[in-house]
Coordinates of C-alpha atoms and ligand atoms in Angstrom, one line a residue:
Chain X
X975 CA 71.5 26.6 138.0
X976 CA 68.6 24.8 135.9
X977 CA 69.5 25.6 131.9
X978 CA 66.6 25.0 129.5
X979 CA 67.1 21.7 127.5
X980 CA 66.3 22.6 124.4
X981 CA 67.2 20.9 120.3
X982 CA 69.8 22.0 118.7
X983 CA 67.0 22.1 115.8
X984 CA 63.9 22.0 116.2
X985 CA 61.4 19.1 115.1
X986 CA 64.3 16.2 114.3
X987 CA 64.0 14.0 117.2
X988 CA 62.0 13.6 120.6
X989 CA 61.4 11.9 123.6
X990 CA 63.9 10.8 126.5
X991 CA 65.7 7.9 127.4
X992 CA 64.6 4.6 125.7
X993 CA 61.6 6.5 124.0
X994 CA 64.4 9.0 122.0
X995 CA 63.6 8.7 118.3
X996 CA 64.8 10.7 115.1
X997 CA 61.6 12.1 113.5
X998 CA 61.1 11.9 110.1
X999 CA 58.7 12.4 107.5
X1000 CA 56.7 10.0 105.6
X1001 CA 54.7 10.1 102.0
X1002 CA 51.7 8.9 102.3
X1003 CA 51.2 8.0 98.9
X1004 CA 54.7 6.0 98.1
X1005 CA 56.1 5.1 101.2
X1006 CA 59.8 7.1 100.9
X1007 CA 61.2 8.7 104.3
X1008 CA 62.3 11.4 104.8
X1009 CA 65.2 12.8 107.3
X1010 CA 66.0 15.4 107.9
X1011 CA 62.3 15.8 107.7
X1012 CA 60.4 17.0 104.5
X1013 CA 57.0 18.9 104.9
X1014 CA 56.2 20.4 101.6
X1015 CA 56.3 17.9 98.7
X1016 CA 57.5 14.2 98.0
X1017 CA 60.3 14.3 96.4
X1018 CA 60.4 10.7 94.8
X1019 CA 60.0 12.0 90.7
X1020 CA 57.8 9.0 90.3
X1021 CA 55.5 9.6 92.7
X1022 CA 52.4 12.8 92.3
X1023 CA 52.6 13.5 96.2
X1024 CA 50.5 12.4 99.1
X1025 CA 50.1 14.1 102.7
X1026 CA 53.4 13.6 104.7
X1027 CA 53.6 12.7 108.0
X1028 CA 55.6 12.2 110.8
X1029 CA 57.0 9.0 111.8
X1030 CA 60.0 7.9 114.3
X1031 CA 62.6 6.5 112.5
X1032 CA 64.0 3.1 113.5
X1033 CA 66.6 3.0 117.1
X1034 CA 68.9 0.6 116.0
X1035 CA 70.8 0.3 112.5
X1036 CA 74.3 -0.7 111.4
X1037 CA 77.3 1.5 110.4
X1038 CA 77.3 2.2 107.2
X1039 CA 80.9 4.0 107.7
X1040 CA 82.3 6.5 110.2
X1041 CA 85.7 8.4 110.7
X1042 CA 86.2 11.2 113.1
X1043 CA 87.1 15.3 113.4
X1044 CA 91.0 15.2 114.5
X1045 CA 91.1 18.8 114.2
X1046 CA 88.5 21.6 116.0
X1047 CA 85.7 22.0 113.1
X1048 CA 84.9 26.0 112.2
X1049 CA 81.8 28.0 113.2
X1050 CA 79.0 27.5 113.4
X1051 CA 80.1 24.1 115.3
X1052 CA 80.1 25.6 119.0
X1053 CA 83.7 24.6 120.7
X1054 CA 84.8 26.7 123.5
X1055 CA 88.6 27.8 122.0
X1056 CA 89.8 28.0 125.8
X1057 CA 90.0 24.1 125.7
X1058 CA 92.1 21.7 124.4
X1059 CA 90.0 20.3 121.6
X1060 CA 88.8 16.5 122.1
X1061 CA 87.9 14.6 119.0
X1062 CA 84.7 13.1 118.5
X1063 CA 83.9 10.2 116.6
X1064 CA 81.3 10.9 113.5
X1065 CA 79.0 7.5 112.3
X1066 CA 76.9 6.8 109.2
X1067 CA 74.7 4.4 110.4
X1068 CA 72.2 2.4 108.1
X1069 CA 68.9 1.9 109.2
X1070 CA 66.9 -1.4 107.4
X1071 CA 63.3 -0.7 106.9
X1072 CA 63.6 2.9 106.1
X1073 CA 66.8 2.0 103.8
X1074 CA 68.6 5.4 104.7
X1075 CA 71.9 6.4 106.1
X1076 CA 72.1 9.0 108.7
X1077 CA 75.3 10.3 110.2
X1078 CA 75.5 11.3 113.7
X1079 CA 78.2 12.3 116.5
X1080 CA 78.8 8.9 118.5
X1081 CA 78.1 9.1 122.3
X1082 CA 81.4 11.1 123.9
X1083 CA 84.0 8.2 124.6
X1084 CA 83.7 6.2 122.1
X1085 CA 86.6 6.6 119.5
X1086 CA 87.2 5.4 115.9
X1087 CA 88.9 2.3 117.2
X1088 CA 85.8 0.8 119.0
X1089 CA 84.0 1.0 115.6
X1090 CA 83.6 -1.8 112.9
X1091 CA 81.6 -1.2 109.5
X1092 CA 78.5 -3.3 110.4
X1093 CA 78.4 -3.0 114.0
X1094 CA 74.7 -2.6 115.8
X1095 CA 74.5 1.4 117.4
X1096 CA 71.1 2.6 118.5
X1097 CA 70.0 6.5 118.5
X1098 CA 70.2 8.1 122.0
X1099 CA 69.8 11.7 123.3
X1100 CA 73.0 14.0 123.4
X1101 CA 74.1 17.1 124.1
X1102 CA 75.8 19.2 121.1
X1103 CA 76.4 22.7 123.9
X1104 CA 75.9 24.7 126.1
X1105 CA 75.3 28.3 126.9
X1106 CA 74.6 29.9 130.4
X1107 CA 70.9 29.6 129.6
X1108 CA 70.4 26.8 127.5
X1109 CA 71.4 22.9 127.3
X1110 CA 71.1 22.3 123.2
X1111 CA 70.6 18.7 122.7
X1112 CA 71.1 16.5 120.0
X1113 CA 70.9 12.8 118.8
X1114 CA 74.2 10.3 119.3
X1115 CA 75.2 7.1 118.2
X1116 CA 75.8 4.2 120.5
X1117 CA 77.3 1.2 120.3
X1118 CA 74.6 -1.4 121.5
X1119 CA 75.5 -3.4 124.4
X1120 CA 77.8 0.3 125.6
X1121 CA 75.9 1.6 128.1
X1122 CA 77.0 4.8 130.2
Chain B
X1072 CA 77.7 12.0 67.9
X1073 CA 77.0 15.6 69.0
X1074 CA 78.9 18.2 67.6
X1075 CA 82.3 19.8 68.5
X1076 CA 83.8 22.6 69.8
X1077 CA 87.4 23.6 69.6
X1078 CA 90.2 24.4 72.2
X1079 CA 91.8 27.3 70.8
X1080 CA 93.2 28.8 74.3
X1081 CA 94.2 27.3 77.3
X1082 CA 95.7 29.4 80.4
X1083 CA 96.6 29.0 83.9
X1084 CA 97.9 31.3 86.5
X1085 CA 100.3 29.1 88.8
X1086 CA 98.5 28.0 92.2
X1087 CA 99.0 28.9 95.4
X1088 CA 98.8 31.1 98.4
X1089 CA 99.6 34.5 96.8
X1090 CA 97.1 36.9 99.0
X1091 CA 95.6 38.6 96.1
X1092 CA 92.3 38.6 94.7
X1093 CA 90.2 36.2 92.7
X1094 CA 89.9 38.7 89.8
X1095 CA 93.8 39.1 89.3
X1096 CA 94.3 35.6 88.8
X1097 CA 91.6 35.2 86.9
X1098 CA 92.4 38.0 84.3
X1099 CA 96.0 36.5 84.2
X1100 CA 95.1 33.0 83.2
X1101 CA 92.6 34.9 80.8
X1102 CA 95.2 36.6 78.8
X1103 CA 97.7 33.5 78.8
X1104 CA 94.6 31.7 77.4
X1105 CA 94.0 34.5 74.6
X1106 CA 98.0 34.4 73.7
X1107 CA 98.3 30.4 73.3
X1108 CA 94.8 30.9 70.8
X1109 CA 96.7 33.9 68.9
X1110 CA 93.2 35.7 69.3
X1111 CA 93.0 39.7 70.8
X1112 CA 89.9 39.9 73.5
X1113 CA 88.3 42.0 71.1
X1114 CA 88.2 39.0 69.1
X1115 CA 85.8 37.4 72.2
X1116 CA 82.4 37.1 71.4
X1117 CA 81.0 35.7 74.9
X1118 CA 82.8 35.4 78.3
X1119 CA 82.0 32.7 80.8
X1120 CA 82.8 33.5 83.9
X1121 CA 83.1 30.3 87.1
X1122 CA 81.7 31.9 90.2
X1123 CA 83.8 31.9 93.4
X1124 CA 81.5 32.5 96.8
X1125 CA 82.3 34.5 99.4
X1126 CA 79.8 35.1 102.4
X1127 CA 77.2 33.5 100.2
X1128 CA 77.9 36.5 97.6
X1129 CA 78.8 34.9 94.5
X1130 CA 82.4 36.7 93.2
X1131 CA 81.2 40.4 92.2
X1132 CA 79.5 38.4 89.5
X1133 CA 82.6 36.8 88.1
X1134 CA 82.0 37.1 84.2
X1135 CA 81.3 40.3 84.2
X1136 CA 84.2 41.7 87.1
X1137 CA 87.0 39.6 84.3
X1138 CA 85.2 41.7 81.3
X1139 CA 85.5 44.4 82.9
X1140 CA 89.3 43.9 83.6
X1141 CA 90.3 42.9 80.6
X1142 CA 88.5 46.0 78.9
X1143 CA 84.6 46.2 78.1
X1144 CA 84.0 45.4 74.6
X1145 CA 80.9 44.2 74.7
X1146 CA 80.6 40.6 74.6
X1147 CA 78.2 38.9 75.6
X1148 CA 78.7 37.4 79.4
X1149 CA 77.3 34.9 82.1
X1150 CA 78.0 33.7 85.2
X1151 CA 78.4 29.9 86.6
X1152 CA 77.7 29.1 90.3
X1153 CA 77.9 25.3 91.1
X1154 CA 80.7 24.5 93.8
X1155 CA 83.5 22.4 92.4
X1156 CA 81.5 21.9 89.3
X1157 CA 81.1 25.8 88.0
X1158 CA 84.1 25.8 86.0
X1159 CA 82.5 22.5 84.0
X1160 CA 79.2 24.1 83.9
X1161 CA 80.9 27.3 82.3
X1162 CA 82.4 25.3 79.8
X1163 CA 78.8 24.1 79.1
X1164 CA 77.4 27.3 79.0
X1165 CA 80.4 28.4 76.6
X1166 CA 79.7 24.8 74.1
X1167 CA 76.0 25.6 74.4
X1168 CA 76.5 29.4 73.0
X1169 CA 79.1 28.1 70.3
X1170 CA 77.0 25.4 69.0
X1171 CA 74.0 27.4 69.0
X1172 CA 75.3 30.3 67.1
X1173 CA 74.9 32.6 69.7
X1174 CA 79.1 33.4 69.7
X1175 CA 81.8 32.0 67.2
X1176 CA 84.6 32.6 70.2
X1177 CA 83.7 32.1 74.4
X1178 CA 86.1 32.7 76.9
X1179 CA 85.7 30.5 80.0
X1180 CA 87.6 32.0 83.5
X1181 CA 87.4 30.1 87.0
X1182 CA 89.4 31.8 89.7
X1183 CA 89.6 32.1 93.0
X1184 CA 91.7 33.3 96.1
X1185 CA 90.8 30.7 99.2
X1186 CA 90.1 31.1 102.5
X1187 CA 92.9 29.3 104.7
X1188 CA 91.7 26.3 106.8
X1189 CA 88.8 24.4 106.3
X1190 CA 85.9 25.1 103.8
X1191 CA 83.0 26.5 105.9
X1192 CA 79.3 28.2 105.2
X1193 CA 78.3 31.9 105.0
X1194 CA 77.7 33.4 108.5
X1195 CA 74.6 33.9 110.6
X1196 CA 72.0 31.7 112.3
X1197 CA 70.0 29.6 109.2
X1198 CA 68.8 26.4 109.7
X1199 CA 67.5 26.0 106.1
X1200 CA 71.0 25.2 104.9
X1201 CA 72.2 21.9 104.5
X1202 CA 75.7 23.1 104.2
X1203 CA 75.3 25.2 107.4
X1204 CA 73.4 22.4 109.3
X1205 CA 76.3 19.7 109.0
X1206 CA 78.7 22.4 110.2
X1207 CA 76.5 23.3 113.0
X1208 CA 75.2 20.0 114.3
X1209 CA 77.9 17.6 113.3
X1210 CA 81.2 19.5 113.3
X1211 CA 81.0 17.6 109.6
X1212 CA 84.1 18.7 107.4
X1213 CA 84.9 18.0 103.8
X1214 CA 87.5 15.7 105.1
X1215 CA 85.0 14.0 107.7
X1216 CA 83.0 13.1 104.5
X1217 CA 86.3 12.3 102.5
X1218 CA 86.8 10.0 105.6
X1219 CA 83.9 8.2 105.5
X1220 CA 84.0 7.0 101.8
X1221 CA 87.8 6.1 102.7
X1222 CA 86.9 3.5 105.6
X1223 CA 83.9 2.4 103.6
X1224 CA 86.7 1.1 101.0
X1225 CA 88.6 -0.2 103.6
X1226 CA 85.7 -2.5 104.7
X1227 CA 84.0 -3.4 101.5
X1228 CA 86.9 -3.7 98.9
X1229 CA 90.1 -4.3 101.5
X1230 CA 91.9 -0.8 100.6
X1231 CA 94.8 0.1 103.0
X1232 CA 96.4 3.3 104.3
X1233 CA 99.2 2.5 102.6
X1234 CA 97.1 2.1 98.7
X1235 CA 95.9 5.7 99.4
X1236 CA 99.4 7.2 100.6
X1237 CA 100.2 5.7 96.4
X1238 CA 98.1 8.3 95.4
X1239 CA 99.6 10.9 96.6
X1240 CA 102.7 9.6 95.8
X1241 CA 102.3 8.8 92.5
X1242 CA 100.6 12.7 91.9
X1243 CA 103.0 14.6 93.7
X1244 CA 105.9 13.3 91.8
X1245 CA 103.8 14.6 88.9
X1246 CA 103.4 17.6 90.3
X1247 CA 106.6 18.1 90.6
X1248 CA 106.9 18.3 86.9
X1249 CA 104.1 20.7 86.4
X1250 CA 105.2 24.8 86.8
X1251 CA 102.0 25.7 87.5
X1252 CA 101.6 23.5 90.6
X1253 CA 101.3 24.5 94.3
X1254 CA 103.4 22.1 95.4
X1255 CA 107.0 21.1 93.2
X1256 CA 107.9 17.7 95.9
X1257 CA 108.3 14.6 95.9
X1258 CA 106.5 12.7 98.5
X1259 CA 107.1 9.4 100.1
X1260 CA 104.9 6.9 101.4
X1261 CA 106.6 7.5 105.1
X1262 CA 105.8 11.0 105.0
X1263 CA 102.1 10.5 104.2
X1264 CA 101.6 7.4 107.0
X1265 CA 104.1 10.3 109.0
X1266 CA 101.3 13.2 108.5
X1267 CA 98.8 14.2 111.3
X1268 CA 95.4 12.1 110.7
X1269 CA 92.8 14.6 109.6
X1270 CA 89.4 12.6 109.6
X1271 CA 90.4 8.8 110.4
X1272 CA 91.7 7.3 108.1
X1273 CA 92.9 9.9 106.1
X1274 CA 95.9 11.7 107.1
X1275 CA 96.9 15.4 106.4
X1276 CA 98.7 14.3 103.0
X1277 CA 95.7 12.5 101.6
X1278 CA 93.9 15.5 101.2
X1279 CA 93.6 18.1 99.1
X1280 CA 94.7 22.0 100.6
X1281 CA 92.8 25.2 99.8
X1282 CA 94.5 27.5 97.4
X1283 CA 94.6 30.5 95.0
X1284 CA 94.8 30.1 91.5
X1285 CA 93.2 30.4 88.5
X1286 CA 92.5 28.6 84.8
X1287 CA 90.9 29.9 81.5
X1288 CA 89.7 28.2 78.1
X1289 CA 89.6 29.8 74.6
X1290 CA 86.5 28.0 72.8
X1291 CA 85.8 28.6 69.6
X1292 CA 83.3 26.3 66.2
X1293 CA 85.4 24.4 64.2
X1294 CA 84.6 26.4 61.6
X1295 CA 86.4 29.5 63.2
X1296 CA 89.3 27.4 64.1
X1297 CA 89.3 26.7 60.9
X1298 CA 89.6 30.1 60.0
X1299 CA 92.3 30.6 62.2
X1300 CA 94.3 28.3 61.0
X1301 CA 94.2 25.1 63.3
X1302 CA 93.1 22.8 61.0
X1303 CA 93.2 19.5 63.8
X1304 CA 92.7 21.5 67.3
X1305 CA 91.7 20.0 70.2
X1306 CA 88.1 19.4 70.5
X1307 CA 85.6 19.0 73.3
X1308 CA 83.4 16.4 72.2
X1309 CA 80.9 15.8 75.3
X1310 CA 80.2 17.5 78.8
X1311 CA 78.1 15.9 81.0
X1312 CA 76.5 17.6 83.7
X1313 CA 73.7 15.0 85.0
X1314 CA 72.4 15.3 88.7
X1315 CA 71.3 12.2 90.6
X1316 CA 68.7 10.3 90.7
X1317 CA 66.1 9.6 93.6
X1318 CA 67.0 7.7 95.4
X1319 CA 70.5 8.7 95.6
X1320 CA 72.0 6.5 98.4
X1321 CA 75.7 7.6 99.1
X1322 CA 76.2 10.0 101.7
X1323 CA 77.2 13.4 99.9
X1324 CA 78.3 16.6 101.2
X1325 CA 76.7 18.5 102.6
X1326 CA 74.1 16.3 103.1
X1327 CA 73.2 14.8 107.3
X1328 CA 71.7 11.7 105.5
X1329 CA 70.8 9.8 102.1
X1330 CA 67.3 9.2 100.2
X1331 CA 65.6 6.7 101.1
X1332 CA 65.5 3.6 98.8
X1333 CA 62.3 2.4 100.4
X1334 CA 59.9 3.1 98.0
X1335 CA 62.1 3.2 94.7
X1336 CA 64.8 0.6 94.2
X1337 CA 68.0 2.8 93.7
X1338 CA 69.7 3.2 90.4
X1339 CA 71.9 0.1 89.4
X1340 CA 75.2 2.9 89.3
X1341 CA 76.0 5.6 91.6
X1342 CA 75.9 9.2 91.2
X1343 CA 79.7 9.5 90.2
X1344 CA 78.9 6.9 87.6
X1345 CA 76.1 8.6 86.0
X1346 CA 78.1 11.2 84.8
X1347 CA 81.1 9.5 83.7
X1348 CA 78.9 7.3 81.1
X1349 CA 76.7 9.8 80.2
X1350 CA 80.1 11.9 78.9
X1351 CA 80.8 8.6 77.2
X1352 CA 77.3 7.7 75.6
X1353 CA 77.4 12.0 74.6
X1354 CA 81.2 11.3 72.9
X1355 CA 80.2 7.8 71.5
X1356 CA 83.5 6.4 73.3
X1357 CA 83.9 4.1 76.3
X1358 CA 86.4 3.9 78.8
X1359 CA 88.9 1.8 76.4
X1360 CA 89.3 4.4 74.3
X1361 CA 90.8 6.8 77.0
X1362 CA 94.6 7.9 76.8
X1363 CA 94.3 9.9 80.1
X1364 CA 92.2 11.0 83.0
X1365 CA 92.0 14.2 85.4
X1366 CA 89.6 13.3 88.4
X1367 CA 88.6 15.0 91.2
X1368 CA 91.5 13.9 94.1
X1369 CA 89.9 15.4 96.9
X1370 CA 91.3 12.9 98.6
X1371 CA 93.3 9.9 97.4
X1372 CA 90.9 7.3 98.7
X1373 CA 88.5 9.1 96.2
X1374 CA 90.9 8.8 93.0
X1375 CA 90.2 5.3 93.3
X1376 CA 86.6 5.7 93.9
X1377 CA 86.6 7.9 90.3
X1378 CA 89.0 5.0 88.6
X1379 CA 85.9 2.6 89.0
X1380 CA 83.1 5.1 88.6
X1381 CA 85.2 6.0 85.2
X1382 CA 85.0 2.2 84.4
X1383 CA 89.0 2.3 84.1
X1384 CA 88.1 -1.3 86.6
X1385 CA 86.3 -3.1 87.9
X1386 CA 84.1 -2.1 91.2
X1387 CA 86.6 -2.7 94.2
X1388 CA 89.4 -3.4 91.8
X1389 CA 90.9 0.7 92.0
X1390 CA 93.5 -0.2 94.6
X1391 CA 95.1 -2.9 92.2
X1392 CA 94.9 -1.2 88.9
X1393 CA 96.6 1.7 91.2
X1394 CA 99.2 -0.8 92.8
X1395 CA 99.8 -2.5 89.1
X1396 CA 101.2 0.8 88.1
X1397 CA 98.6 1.5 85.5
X1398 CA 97.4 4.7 86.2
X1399 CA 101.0 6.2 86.5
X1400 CA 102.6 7.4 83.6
X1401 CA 103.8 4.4 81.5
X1402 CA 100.6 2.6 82.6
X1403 CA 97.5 1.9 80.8
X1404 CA 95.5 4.8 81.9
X1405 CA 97.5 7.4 83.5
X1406 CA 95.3 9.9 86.2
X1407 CA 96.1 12.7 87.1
X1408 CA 98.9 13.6 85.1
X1409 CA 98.4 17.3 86.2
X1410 CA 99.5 16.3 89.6
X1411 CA 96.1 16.3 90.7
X1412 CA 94.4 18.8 93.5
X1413 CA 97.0 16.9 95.5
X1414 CA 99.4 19.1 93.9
X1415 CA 97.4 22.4 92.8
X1416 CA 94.9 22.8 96.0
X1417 CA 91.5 23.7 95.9
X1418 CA 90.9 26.8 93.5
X1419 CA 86.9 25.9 93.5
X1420 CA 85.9 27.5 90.3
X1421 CA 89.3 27.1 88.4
X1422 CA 89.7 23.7 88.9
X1423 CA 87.2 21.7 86.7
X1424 CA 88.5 24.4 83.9
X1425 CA 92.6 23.7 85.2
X1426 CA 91.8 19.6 83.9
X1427 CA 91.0 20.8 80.7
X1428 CA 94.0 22.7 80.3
X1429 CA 95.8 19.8 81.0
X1430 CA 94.2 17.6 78.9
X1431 CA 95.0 19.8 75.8
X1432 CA 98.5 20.1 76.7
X1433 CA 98.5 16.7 76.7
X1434 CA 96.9 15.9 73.1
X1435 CA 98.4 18.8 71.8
X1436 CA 102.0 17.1 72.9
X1437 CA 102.7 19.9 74.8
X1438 CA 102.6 18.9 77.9
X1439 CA 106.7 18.8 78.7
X1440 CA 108.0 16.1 80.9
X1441 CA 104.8 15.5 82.1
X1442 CA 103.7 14.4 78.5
X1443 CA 101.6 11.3 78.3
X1444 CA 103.1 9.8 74.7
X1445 CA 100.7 9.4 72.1
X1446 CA 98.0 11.0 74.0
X1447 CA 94.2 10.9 71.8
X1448 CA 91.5 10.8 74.4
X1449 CA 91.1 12.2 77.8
X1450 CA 88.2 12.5 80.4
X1451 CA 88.0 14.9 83.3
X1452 CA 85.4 14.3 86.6
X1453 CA 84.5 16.5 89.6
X1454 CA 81.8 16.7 91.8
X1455 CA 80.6 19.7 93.9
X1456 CA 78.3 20.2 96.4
X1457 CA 74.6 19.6 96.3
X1458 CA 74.5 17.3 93.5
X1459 CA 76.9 19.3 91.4
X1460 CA 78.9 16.7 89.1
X1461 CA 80.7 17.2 85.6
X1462 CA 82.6 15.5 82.8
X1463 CA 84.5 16.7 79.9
X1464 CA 85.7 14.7 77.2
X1465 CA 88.6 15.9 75.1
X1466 CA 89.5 14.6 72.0
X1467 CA 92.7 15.4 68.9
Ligands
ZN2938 ZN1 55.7 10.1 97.5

């Protein structure tokens, strides 16, 4: 069986491994980023709009907050009703030179209790589902220093 | 000081899950509105209807399906789509015709009939929706999002479980006072630490249920109530409907992350602040002045997030005024005297028009055992989706 690995949507992060990044967008006339990603106009009101382009976003920031999802979440979020459901974590993690927060599903295993406000996670790849065809991967959050 | 307009009418149908549609309810709280004015529909010259959203189809274009029900007569009629802030935003659209001389009498309506379970987006496949993107990548609730904000005062200002089961506490028991509440109990601190946890740390009881129900305002010029014969009615003297501004850095539903500040330092107050003091720079008052509050108790770690965004305290100081007793009845600033959406549900369009009923119960001292003595002043806040947020400041 060899599904197709392919993002849950398309154009937010790339790479494998250590190289996975978010991908956001980046005015090139006032320096705000963007995520998710903005291609048509700047949207800082002080700014008259230069050329965006794409940049990585930083692999590491700190939680900004998180909580989790005690209770099996409605369509469209994919679950297969057959199982028992399994709660995931959910972080809000800060990242320092863009000076954005982006929330994320933690990697599977780790629960609200091994989380502080503060804590170091880094961006890795993850998988949101899967269909007999097709792997759809996402981005999770990590604790650093939690490998597995 | 702006001008005023006057609250001839209010009306509620009583909330909960009744299984009939959004237009019933609606046109029920519409005529109980119309009775407490003295005022026939005919009378109407405008009607405001709040938008409820089904399937991404916006209420069979709510002004003009309660028009209809009530009778055509020919008023003039608009429609408000915006979340948990449409019924404010209809009672701007109302103050905005009145004071413009467009109509001498509006009548506002929010209603809805709720879906059971969580909140969720229209169907189909479309990734150009923030609201359907969180659902589909992150499994991210209105609770998950309630959630957040709740730990984030757990870390930064030292909140406990046990300060946010006080909310609930506190606006159940008023609740129970209130006939048109969804839920008439009591509810102990045991019982909200003994609920199922929703989105850590929140628990079942700290937040807020979907419901049916409905609310409706009779506004009118002073000089009509004048007419009419209320000489000192209750007045809506500011409504404040601001958005944010860029860059807006607390994570808000729907949205996956925040602006970012790295260009533009961020405003020196949050979005929930803005509109709180631009309600008070629009009524010339400040928070002192205030005899009573309705705020948006999505959950109850977010009533204390509205006492210091209302600057009722100081930042981080909510869970103490709330512990000192000083937002419950008797206290300096009672909140929520309604019993809060932790007593009424979610009615989404009814509900930022359901605070102002309550307010002019209460400064009409009519407002029963719930009755805040002495009441003056009072200030309602919400906040929808998308950068949807309202205030209304009530005045006798
Ligand atoms: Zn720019």
């Amino acid at each position: 069986m060899s599904r197709t690995r392919t993002p849950a949507v398309s154009g937010w992060f790339t790479g494998e491994g250590d190289r996975f990044r978010l991908l956001g967008t980046r005015c090139s006339s006032c320096a705000s980023v963007f995520f998710p990603r903005e291609d048509g106009h700047c949207r800082n009101p002080h700014c008259a709009g230069g050329a965006l382009e794409e940049v990585p976003l930083s692999r590491k920031g700190r939680i900004w907050s998180y909580t989790d999802s005690r209770y099996r979440p409605p369509s469209p979020y994919v679950s297969d009703p057959e199982l028992p459901w399994e709660p995931y974590a959910l972080i809000a993690v800060e990242l320092e030179s863009e000076r954005i927060v982006v929330l994320g599903q933690a990697v599977p295993g780790v629960t609200v209790t091994d989380l502080t406000v503060g804590m170091e996670v880094e961006v890795v790849p993850g998988v949101l589902d899967e269909d007999a065809e097709t792997t759809w991967t996402t981005w999770h959050w990590r604790p650093t220093g939690v490998t597995a | 000081m702006t001008a005023e307009v006057a609250v001839l009418g209010a009306g509620m149908h009583p909330w909960g899950k009744w299984g009939r549609g959004f237009a019933e309810y609606g046109t029920a709280a519409a005529r109980a509105a119309l009775a407490d004015a003295g005022l026939n529909w005919r009378d109407v010259g405008s009607i405001v209807g709040a938008d409820t959203v089904r399937g991404g189809y916006p209420g069979h274009v709510a002004g003009a399906t309660f028009a209809k029900a009530l009778g055509w007569q020919g008023a003039r009629v608009a429609s408000v789509y915006a979340a948990c802030a449409s019924g404010a935003q209809a009672i701007a659209t109302a103050r905005a015709q009145i004071l413009a001389g467009l109509a001498d009498v509006v009548l506002v309506v929010g209603a809805d009939a709720a879906p059971k379970g969580f909140f969720r987006p229209a169907g189909g496949d479309r990734p150009d929706d923030p609201d359907w993107l969180r659902f589909r990548l992150l499994g991210a609730t209105n609770p998950a999002y309630f959630g957040l904000y709740a730990r984030r005062r757990m870390a930064l200002h030292g909140d406990t479980p046990e300060d946010f089961a006080l909310v609930k506490v506190k606006n159940a028991a008023l609740g129970a006072l209130n006939p048109y509440a969804r839920y008439r109990k009591r509810v102990t601190a045991e019982e909200v630490a003994a609920s199922a946890v929703v989105a850590d740390p929140l628990r079942l009881l700290d937040i807020c249920a979907t419901s049916d129900g409905g609310a409706a305002l009779v506004l009118c010029s002073l000089d009509f109530a004048r007419r009419h014969g209320a000489a000192r009615p209750v007045r809506i003297r500011a409504v404040s409907t601001v958005t944010p501004r860029f860059p807006s850095t607390v994570l808000d539903l729907p949205d996956i992350a925040t602006d970012s500040a790295a260009a533009v330092e961020p405003p020196g107050e949050t979005f929930r602040a803005s509109i709180a003091r631009t309600a008070y720079e629009e009524a010339g008052i400040g928070p002192e002045d205030l005899s009573l509050a309705e705020v948006y108790d999505l959950s109850t770690a977010l009533e204390l997030q509205w006492y210091e965004d209302l600057g009722l305290c100081g930042k981080g100081e909510g869970a103490k005024l709330l512990r000192e007793g000083e937002t419950a009845p008797g206290g300096r600033i009672p909140v929520n005297t309604s019993g809060g959406l932790a007593s009424f549900g979610e009615a989404v369009p009814a509900q930022a028009i359901a605070q102002v009923c309550e307010l002019t119960w209460q400064l009409r001292n009519a407002a029963g055992d719930r009755q805040i003595p002495g009441a003056r002043v009072g200030i309602t806040a919400n906040q929808g989706l998308f950068g949807h947020g309202s205030s209304v400041i009530v005045v006798r």
